[in-house]
PDB file of C-alpha atoms in Angstrom:
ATOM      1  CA  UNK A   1       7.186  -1.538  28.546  1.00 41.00           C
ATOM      2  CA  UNK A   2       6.985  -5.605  27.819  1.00 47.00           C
ATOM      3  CA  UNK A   3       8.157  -6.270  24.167  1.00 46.00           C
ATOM      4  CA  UNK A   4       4.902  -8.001  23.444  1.00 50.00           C
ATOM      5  CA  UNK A   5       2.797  -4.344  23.943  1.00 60.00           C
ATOM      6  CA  UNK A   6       4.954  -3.169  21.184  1.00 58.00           C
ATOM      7  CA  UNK A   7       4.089  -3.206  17.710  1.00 58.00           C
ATOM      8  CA  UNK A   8       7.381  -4.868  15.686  1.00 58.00           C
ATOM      9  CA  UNK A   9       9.029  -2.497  13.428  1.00 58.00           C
ATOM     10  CA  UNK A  10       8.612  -3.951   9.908  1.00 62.00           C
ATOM     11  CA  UNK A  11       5.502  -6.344  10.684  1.00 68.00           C
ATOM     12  CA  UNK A  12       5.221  -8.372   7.901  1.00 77.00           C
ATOM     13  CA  UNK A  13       5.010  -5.770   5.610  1.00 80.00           C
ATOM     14  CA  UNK A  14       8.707  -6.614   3.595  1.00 86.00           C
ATOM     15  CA  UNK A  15       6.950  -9.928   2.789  1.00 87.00           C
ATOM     16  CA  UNK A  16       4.185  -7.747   1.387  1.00 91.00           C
ATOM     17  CA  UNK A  17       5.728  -5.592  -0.930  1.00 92.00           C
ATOM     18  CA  UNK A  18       8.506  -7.990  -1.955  1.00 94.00           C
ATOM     19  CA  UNK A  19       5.567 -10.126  -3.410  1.00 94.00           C
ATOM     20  CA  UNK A  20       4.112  -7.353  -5.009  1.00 96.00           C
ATOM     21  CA  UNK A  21       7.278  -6.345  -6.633  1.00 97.00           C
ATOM     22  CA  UNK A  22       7.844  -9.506  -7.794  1.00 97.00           C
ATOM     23  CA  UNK A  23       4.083  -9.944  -9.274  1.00 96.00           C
ATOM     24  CA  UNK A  24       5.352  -6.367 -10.967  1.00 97.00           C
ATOM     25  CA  UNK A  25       8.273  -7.674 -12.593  1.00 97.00           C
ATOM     26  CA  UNK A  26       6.690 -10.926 -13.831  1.00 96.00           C
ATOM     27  CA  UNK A  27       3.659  -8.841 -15.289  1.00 95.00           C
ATOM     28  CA  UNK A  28       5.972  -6.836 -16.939  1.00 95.00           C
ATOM     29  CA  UNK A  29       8.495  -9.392 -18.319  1.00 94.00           C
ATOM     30  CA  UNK A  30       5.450 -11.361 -19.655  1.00 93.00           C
ATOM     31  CA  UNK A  31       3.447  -7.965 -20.968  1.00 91.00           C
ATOM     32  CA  UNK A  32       6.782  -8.228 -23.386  1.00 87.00           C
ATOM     33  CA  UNK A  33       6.206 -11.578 -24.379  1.00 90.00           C
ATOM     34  CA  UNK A  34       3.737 -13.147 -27.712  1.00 91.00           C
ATOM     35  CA  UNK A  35       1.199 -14.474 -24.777  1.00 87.00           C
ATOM     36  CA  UNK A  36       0.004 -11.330 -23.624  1.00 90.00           C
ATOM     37  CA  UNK A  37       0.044  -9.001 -26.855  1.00 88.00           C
ATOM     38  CA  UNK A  38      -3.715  -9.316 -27.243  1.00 90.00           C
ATOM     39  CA  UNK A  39      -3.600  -6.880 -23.927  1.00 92.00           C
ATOM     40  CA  UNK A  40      -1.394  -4.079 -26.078  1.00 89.00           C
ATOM     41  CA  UNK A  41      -3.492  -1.409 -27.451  1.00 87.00           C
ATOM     42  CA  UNK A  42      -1.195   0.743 -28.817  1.00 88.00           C
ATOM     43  CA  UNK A  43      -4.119   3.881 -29.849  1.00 91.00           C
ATOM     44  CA  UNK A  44      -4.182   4.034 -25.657  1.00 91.00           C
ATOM     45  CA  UNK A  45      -0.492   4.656 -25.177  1.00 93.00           C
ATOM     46  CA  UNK A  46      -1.313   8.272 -24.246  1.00 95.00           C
ATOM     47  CA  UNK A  47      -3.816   7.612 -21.929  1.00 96.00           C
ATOM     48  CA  UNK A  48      -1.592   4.824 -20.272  1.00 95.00           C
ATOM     49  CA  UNK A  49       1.499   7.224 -19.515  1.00 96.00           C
ATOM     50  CA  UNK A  50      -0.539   9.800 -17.880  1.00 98.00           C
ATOM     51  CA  UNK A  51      -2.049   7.454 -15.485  1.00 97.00           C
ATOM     52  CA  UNK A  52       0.663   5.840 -14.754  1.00 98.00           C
ATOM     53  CA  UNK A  53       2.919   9.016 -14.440  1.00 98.00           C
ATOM     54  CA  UNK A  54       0.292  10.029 -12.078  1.00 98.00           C
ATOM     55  CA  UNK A  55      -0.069   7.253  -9.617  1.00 98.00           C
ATOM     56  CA  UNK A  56       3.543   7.045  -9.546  1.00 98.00           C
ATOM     57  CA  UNK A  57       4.056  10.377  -8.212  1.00 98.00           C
ATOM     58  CA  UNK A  58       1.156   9.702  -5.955  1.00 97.00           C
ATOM     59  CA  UNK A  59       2.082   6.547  -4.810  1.00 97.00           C
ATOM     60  CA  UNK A  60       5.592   8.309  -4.316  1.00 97.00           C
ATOM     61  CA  UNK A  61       3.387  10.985  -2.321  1.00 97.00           C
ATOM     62  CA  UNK A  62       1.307   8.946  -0.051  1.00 95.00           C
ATOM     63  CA  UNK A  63       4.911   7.124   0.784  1.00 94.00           C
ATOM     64  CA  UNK A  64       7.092   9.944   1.063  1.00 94.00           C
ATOM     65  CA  UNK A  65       3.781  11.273   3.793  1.00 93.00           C
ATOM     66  CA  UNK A  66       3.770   8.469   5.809  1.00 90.00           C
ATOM     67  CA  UNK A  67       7.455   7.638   6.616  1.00 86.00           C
ATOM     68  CA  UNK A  68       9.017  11.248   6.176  1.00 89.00           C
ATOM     69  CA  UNK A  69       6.213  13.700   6.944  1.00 86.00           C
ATOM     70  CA  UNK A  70       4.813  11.558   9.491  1.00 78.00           C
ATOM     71  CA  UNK A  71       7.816  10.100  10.824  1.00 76.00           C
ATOM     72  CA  UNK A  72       6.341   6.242  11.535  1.00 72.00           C
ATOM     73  CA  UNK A  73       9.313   4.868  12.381  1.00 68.00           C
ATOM     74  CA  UNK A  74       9.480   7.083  15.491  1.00 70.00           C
ATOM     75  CA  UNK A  75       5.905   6.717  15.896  1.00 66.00           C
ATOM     76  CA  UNK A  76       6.280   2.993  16.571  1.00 68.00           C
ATOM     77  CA  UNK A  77       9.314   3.047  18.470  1.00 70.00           C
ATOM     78  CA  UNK A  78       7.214   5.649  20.891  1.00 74.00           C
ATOM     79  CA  UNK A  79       4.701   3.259  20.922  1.00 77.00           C
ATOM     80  CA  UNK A  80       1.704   5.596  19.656  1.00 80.00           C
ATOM     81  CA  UNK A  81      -1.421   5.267  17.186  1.00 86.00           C
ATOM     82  CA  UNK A  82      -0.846   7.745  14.249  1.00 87.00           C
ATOM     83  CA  UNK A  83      -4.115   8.894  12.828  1.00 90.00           C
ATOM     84  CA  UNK A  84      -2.779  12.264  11.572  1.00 89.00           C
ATOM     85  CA  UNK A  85      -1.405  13.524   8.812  1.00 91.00           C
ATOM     86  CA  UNK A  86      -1.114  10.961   5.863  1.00 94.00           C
ATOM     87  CA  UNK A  87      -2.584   8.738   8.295  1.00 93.00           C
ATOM     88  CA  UNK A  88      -5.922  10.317   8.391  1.00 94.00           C
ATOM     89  CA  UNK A  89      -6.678   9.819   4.829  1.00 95.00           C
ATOM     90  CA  UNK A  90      -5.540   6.113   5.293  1.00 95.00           C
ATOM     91  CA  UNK A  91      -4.619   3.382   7.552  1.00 93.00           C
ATOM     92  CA  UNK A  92      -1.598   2.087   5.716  1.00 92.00           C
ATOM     93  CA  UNK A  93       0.140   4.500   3.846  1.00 94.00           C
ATOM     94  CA  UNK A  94       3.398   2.897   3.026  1.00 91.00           C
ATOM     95  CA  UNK A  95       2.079  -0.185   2.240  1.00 93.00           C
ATOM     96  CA  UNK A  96      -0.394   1.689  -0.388  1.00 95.00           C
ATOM     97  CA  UNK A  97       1.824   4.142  -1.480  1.00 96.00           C
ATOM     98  CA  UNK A  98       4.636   1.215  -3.087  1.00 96.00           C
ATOM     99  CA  UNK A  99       0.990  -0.352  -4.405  1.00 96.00           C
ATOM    100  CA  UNK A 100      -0.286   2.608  -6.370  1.00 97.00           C
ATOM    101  CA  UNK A 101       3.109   3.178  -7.374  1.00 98.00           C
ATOM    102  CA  UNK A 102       3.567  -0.190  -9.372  1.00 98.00           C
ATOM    103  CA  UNK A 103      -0.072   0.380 -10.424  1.00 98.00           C
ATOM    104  CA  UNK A 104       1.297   3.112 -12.530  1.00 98.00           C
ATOM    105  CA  UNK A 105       3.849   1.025 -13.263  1.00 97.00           C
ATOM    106  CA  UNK A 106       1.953  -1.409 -14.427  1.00 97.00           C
ATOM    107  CA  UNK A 107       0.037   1.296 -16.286  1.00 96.00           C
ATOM    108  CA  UNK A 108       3.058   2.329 -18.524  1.00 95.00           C
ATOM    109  CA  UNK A 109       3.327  -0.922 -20.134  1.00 94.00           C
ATOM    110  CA  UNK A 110      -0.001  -0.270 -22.275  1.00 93.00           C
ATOM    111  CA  UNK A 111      -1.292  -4.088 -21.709  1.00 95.00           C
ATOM    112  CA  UNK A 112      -4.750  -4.372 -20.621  1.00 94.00           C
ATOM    113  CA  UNK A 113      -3.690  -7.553 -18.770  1.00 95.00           C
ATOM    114  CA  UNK A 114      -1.515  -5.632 -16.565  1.00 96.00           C
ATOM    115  CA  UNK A 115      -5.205  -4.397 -14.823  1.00 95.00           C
ATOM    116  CA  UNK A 116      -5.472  -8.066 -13.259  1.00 96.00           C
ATOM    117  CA  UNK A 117      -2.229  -7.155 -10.878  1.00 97.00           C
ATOM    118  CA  UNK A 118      -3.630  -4.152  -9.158  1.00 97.00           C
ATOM    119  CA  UNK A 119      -6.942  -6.084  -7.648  1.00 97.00           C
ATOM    120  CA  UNK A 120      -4.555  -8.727  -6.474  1.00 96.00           C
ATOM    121  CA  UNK A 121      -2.092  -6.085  -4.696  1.00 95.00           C
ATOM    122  CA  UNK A 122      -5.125  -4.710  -2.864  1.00 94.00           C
ATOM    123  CA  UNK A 123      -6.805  -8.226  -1.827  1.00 94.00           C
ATOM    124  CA  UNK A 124      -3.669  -9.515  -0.503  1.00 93.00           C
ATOM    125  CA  UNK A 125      -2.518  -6.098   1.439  1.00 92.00           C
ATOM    126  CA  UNK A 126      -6.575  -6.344   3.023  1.00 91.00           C
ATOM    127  CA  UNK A 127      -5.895  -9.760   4.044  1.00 92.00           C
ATOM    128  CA  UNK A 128      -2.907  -9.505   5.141  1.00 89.00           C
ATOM    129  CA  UNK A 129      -3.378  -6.305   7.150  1.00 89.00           C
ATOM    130  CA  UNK A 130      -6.700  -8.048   8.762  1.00 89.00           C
ATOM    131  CA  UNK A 131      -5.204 -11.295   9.989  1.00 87.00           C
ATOM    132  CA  UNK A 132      -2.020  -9.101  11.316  1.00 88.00           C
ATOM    133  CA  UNK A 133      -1.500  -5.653  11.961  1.00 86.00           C
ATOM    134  CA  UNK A 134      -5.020  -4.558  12.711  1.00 91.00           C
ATOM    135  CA  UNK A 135      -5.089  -7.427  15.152  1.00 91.00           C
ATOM    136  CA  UNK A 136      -1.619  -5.825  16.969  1.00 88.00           C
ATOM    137  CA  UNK A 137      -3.356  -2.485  16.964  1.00 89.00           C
ATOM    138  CA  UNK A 138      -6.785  -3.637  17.819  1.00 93.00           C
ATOM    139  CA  UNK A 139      -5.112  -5.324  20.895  1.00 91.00           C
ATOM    140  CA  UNK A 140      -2.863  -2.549  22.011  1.00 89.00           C
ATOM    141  CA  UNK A 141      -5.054   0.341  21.474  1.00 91.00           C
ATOM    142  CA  UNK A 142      -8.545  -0.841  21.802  1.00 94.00           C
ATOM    143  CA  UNK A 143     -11.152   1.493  21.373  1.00 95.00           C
ATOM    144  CA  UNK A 144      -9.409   4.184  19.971  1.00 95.00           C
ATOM    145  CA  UNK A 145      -8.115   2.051  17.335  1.00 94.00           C
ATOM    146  CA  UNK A 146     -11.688   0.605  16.413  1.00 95.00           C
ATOM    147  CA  UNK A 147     -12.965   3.937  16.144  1.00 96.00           C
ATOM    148  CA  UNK A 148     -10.004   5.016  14.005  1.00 95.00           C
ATOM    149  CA  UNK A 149     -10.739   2.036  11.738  1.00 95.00           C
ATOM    150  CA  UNK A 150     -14.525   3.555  10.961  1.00 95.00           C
ATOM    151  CA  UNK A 151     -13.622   6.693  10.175  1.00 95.00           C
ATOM    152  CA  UNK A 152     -10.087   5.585   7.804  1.00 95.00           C
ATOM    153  CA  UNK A 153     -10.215   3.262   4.743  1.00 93.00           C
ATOM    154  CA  UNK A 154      -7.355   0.573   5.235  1.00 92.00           C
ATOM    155  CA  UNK A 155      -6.011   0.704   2.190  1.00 89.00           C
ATOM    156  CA  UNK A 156      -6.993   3.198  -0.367  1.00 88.00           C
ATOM    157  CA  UNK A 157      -6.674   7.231   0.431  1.00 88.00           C
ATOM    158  CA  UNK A 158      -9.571   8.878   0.597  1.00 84.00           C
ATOM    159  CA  UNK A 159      -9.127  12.830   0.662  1.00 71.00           C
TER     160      UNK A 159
END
């Protein structure tokens, strides 16, 4: 098999979630700071660790699915189109997975502002995933990628 009919390992996803970690830790250090308090409403604090608690673990979940359960790495070195498992609830598990986990992050620090981050991790992984990955695959697997694509949102699980 030519190199160039092989998906690449890490794609560009490290670039991803490095920038969404970072957007994390910047929300965070500045949900701490006089700017932002208008977003703190303390009577929600309840509310806020639930949620976050919760997509935390299921961020952790839809990770832990993807790259243990369903083995990707192996996967890609084999050269096949997953669309089991984790993978038939959504096209990019790993990638969503570390996104609804700093959601619920996010979530724990009880500042309303904090919501702007999570619409900006999910615009930037559809973007990104369009212009790159789902090219790769489009090209290397054709039809049976394009009809996996109808049937499996990109980037949010769907049970």
């Amino acid at each position: 098999m030519k190199k160039k009919d092989h998906l690449p390992r890490y794609g560009v996803g490290p670039l991803y979630v490095i920038g969404i970690v970072i957007l994390t830790v910047l929300g965070l250090t500045l949900a701490k700071r006089p700017i932002l308090a208008s977003g703190r409403v303390a009577f929600l604090d309840p509310l806020w660790l639930v949620l976050g608690l919760l997509c935390i673990g299921f961020g952790i979940f839809v990770w832990c699915a993807a790259f243990f359960w369903n083995r990707i790495g192996d996967n890609i070195r084999s050269n096949q189109l997953v669309t089991t498992g984790i993978y038939a609830h959504v096209r990019n598990p790993i990638y969503s997975g570390i996104a609804i986990t700093l959601t619920g992050v996010l979530l724990l620090s009880g500042n309303l502002w904090m919501l702007l981050l999570p619409p900006v991790f999910w615009v930037s992984l559809t973007i990104l995933m369009i212009h790159t990955e789902e090219k790769w695959l489009k090209n290397l697997y054709g039809v049976e990628y394009e009809d996996y694509c109808k049937k499996v949102n990109r980037c949010i699980p769907w049970f």
